[in-house]
Short mmCIF file of C-alpha atoms in Angstrom, two decimals:
data_model
loop_
_atom_site.label_atom_id
_atom_site.label_comp_id
_atom_site.label_asym_id
_atom_site.label_seq_id
_atom_site.Cartn_x
_atom_site.Cartn_y
_atom_site.Cartn_z
CA MET D 1 -17.61 -2.60 -5.53
CA ARG D 2 -14.12 -3.50 -6.54
CA LEU D 3 -12.37 -0.99 -8.76
CA ILE D 4 -8.98 -2.52 -9.29
CA PRO D 5 -7.43 -6.00 -8.87
CA LYS D 6 -5.58 -6.99 -5.72
CA LEU D 7 -1.83 -6.98 -5.76
CA VAL D 8 -0.53 -10.34 -6.95
CA LEU D 9 3.06 -11.01 -6.02
CA ALA D 10 5.47 -12.75 -8.32
CA SER D 11 6.45 -16.30 -7.47
CA ALA D 12 8.33 -16.49 -4.21
CA CYS D 13 10.62 -19.24 -5.48
CA LEU D 14 13.51 -18.76 -7.91
CA LEU D 15 14.03 -22.44 -8.77
CA GLY D 16 15.60 -22.68 -12.16
CA SER D 17 16.87 -19.10 -12.16
CA PRO D 18 20.57 -18.61 -12.98
CA ALA D 19 22.89 -17.87 -10.08
CA ALA D 20 23.92 -14.28 -9.42
CA THR D 21 27.39 -13.25 -10.60
CA ALA D 22 30.17 -12.65 -8.06
CA ALA D 23 29.82 -8.88 -8.48
CA GLU D 24 26.06 -9.08 -7.91
CA ALA D 25 26.57 -11.29 -4.87
CA ASN D 26 28.90 -8.76 -3.21
CA ASP D 27 26.57 -5.85 -3.83
CA PRO D 28 23.44 -6.02 -1.67
CA ILE D 29 21.51 -3.58 -3.86
CA GLY D 30 18.89 -5.41 -5.87
CA HIS D 31 15.54 -7.17 -6.06
CA TYR D 32 15.05 -10.30 -3.92
CA TYR D 33 12.43 -13.06 -3.68
CA LEU D 34 11.75 -15.19 -0.61
CA SER D 35 11.87 -18.98 -0.51
CA GLY D 36 11.59 -21.31 2.45
CA MET D 37 8.08 -20.57 3.73
CA THR D 38 5.16 -22.60 2.38
CA GLU D 39 2.39 -20.57 0.71
CA VAL D 40 4.14 -17.29 1.51
CA GLY D 41 5.25 -14.86 -1.19
CA SER D 42 7.57 -11.99 -0.38
CA GLU D 43 9.74 -9.53 -2.25
CA LEU D 44 12.44 -7.16 -1.05
CA LEU D 45 13.98 -4.26 -2.97
CA LEU D 46 17.18 -2.69 -1.62
CA LYS D 47 17.79 0.65 -3.31
CA LYS D 48 21.03 2.49 -3.92
CA SER D 49 19.56 5.44 -2.03
CA GLY D 50 19.59 3.42 1.19
CA GLU D 51 15.84 2.85 1.10
CA PHE D 52 13.97 -0.44 0.89
CA GLU D 53 10.55 -1.71 -0.14
CA TRP D 54 9.16 -4.96 1.28
CA VAL D 55 5.94 -6.87 0.63
CA LEU D 56 4.61 -10.17 1.90
CA MET D 57 1.46 -12.09 1.01
CA TYR D 58 0.03 -15.05 2.90
CA GLY D 59 -3.47 -16.18 2.01
CA ALA D 60 -5.73 -13.14 2.20
CA THR D 61 -3.20 -11.18 4.25
CA ASP D 62 -0.96 -8.58 2.60
CA MET D 63 1.82 -6.77 4.49
CA ALA D 64 4.10 -4.01 3.32
CA ALA D 65 6.89 -1.81 4.64
CA GLN D 66 9.12 0.94 3.36
CA GLY D 67 12.09 2.49 5.11
CA THR D 68 15.88 2.55 5.21
CA TRP D 69 18.50 -0.18 5.22
CA LYS D 70 22.10 -0.33 6.34
CA ARG D 71 24.88 -2.86 6.32
CA GLU D 72 26.46 -3.97 9.59
CA GLY D 73 29.23 -6.46 8.85
CA GLN D 74 27.54 -9.43 7.15
CA ARG D 75 24.06 -8.30 8.12
CA ILE D 76 21.51 -6.08 6.41
CA ILE D 77 19.27 -4.21 8.85
CA LEU D 78 15.86 -2.98 7.69
CA THR D 79 14.26 -0.12 9.64
CA PRO D 80 10.75 0.89 8.51
CA HIS D 81 9.53 4.47 8.39
CA THR D 82 7.09 5.56 11.05
CA PRO D 83 3.56 5.96 9.63
CA ARG D 84 2.96 9.22 7.76
CA PRO D 85 -0.15 11.18 6.79
CA GLY D 86 -1.78 10.13 3.55
CA LYS D 87 -1.36 11.95 0.27
CA PHE D 88 -4.33 11.79 -2.07
CA ARG D 89 -5.76 12.88 -5.41
CA LEU D 90 -8.96 12.21 -7.35
CA PHE D 91 -9.19 9.31 -9.77
CA THR D 92 -9.46 10.50 -13.35
CA GLU D 93 -12.42 9.30 -15.40
CA ALA D 94 -10.02 7.20 -17.49
CA GLU D 95 -8.81 5.41 -14.35
CA LEU D 96 -12.29 4.57 -13.11
CA SER D 97 -14.04 1.36 -14.10
CA ILE D 98 -17.45 1.33 -12.44
CA LYS D 99 -19.98 -1.26 -13.56
CA LYS D 100 -22.92 -0.14 -11.45
CA ASP D 101 -23.77 3.09 -9.63
CA PRO D 102 -24.98 2.96 -6.01
CA ARG D 103 -28.69 3.17 -5.32
CA GLN D 104 -30.31 6.34 -4.02
CA GLY D 105 -29.29 7.11 -0.46
CA ILE D 106 -25.89 5.38 -0.73
CA TRP D 107 -22.65 7.27 -1.40
CA VAL D 108 -19.43 5.40 -2.16
CA ALA D 109 -15.83 6.60 -2.02
CA ILE D 110 -13.44 4.17 -3.75
CA VAL D 111 -9.93 4.37 -2.26
CA GLY D 112 -6.96 2.73 -3.95
CA VAL D 113 -4.03 2.87 -6.32
CA PRO D 114 -4.72 2.68 -10.08
CA ALA D 115 -3.71 -0.66 -11.66
CA THR D 116 -2.46 -1.92 -8.28
CA GLY D 117 -5.20 -2.44 -5.72
CA PRO D 118 -7.54 -1.07 -3.07
CA VAL D 119 -6.37 0.65 0.11
CA ALA D 120 -8.09 -0.08 3.40
CA GLY D 121 -8.05 2.00 6.56
CA ILE D 122 -8.76 5.43 5.06
CA GLU D 123 -11.42 7.51 6.79
CA VAL D 124 -13.64 9.44 4.40
CA ARG D 125 -15.83 12.32 5.50
CA PHE D 126 -18.75 12.92 3.15
CA GLU D 127 -20.30 16.41 3.04
CA SER D 128 -23.45 17.41 1.15
CA ALA D 129 -24.29 20.78 -0.38
CA SER D 130 -26.66 21.45 2.54
CA GLY D 131 -23.90 20.76 5.07
CA ARG D 132 -24.98 17.26 6.14
CA LYS D 133 -22.01 15.06 7.06
CA ALA D 134 -21.29 11.34 7.30
CA SER D 135 -18.12 9.30 7.81
CA ALA D 136 -16.93 5.84 6.80
CA VAL D 137 -13.65 3.92 6.63
CA SER D 138 -12.48 2.09 3.50
CA GLY D 139 -12.56 -1.68 3.86
CA PRO D 140 -10.40 -4.41 2.27
CA ASN D 141 -12.07 -3.77 -1.10
CA GLY D 142 -11.26 -0.05 -0.88
CA ASP D 143 -14.87 1.12 -0.50
CA ALA D 144 -16.01 3.61 2.12
CA ILE D 145 -19.83 3.64 2.13
CA ALA D 146 -22.13 6.19 3.74
CA GLN D 147 -25.89 6.68 3.86
CA MET D 148 -27.39 10.03 2.90
CA PRO D 149 -30.99 11.16 2.33
CA ALA D 150 -32.01 10.80 -1.32
CA GLY D 151 -32.45 14.55 -1.76
CA GLU D 152 -28.88 15.44 -0.76
CA THR D 153 -26.13 16.32 -3.27
CA TRP D 154 -22.53 15.31 -2.64
CA LYS D 155 -20.36 18.45 -2.45
CA ARG D 156 -16.97 17.43 -1.12
CA ALA D 157 -15.01 14.67 0.60
CA GLY D 158 -12.22 14.71 3.16
CA LEU D 159 -9.70 11.89 3.58
CA ARG D 160 -7.18 10.90 6.25
CA ARG D 161 -5.81 7.77 7.90
CA ALA D 162 -8.39 6.09 10.10
CA ASP D 163 -7.89 6.45 13.86
CA SER D 164 -5.46 9.32 13.34
CA LYS D 165 -5.37 13.03 14.07
CA ASP D 166 -4.02 13.87 10.62
CA GLU D 167 -5.31 16.97 8.89
CA TRP D 168 -8.13 16.27 6.45
CA THR D 169 -7.37 16.46 2.73
CA TRP D 170 -10.48 17.89 1.05
CA PHE D 171 -11.70 17.49 -2.52
CA ASP D 172 -14.63 19.02 -4.36
CA VAL D 173 -16.48 16.08 -5.88
CA PRO D 174 -16.84 16.48 -9.69
CA ALA D 175 -20.42 17.07 -10.81
CA GLU D 176 -20.66 13.78 -12.73
CA ARG D 177 -19.37 11.79 -9.76
CA ALA D 178 -21.68 13.65 -7.39
CA SER D 179 -24.72 12.89 -9.56
CA LYS D 180 -23.84 9.18 -9.57
CA ARG D 181 -22.98 9.15 -5.85
CA ILE D 182 -19.66 7.39 -6.39
CA ALA D 183 -16.14 8.86 -6.66
CA GLY D 184 -12.59 7.52 -6.60
CA PHE D 185 -9.64 8.74 -4.54
CA VAL D 186 -6.02 7.74 -5.19
CA VAL D 187 -3.60 7.13 -2.32
CA LEU D 188 -0.21 8.43 -3.46
CA ASN D 189 1.87 6.96 -0.60
CA PRO D 190 0.19 3.70 0.47
CA GLY D 191 3.41 2.18 1.81
CA GLU D 192 3.81 4.98 4.35
CA LEU D 193 0.35 4.90 5.94
CA GLN D 194 0.40 1.96 8.30
CA ALA D 195 2.87 0.69 10.85
CA ALA D 196 5.13 -2.05 9.49
CA PRO D 197 4.79 -5.55 11.00
CA PHE D 198 8.34 -5.26 12.39
CA LYS D 199 10.39 -2.57 14.13
CA THR D 200 13.60 -3.85 12.55
CA LEU D 201 14.44 -6.93 10.52
CA SER D 202 17.93 -8.43 10.40
CA LEU D 203 19.15 -10.42 7.39
CA SER D 204 22.43 -12.33 7.17
CA SER D 205 24.15 -11.75 3.82
CA SER D 206 26.05 -14.48 1.99
CA GLU D 207 26.75 -14.90 -1.75
CA GLY D 208 23.80 -12.88 -3.01
CA ARG D 209 21.34 -14.34 -0.51
CA LEU D 210 19.82 -12.79 2.59
CA SER D 211 18.82 -15.26 5.31
CA ILE D 212 16.23 -13.99 7.78
CA ASP D 213 17.53 -13.87 11.33
CA GLU D 214 15.35 -14.81 14.30
CA ASN D 215 12.49 -12.35 14.69
CA PRO D 216 9.24 -11.91 16.70
CA MET D 217 7.07 -12.44 13.60
CA GLY D 218 8.34 -15.97 13.08
CA LEU D 219 9.37 -15.04 9.54
CA ARG D 220 12.01 -17.38 8.14
CA GLY D 221 13.61 -18.38 4.88
CA THR D 222 16.06 -16.83 2.46
CA TYR D 223 15.79 -13.98 0.00
CA ALA D 224 17.59 -14.74 -3.27
CA LYS D 225 18.60 -11.91 -5.57
CA ALA D 226 17.10 -11.86 -9.03
CA PRO D 227 20.11 -11.73 -11.40
CA GLY D 228 20.33 -8.81 -13.78
CA LYS D 229 17.58 -6.76 -12.13
CA ALA D 230 18.94 -3.39 -11.29
CA ALA D 231 17.69 -1.65 -8.18
CA SER D 232 16.15 1.80 -8.27
CA THR D 233 18.60 4.67 -7.92
CA ASP D 234 16.00 6.91 -6.24
#
């Protein structure tokens, strides 16, 4: 039951884009796109605050990392954050787009980010008004699905990262959602939930481009800065 479309990255290749100015080339802050790996799309954002955001897509595999960056001579070093507990809220009715309600005996928690995509790996604990409990983990489509007797009424739901000892975040399920046995839960910090695919990533800087240094992932290629795109000042 897909609620929202998967993240689609922009083209990984900047062929035909104008070259960065000298000032842009000397300043590492900015938005970069990867070229040099077939069928791989990746973006990197270096922020003025010293933080970075990184995404990579290859086939059906999406990877992401957030953390801090620093400059060491001609190299940029990315260091991801350690995973953090999830932050959640309920989807509003305006954000939901549900074509079909589950059948009796099936309860569905949709986990994702509005207008961005689903979030996998979130454990949902379902609790009925009578105190009956069930648990499920959101899959690649963002759905966590549990079975409950037809006579039960959904009272509340708890969420946390799967396979973690995080504290549960509990929500009372709105009456309309409870009656239809399907509710949506927004992940407010999806980039902080899972371990990044690298402990550190080193990039060699030259004239507005960041070449990926040797790394255990086998990632290669060059990130080219998108001219005129200012980085976030967060």
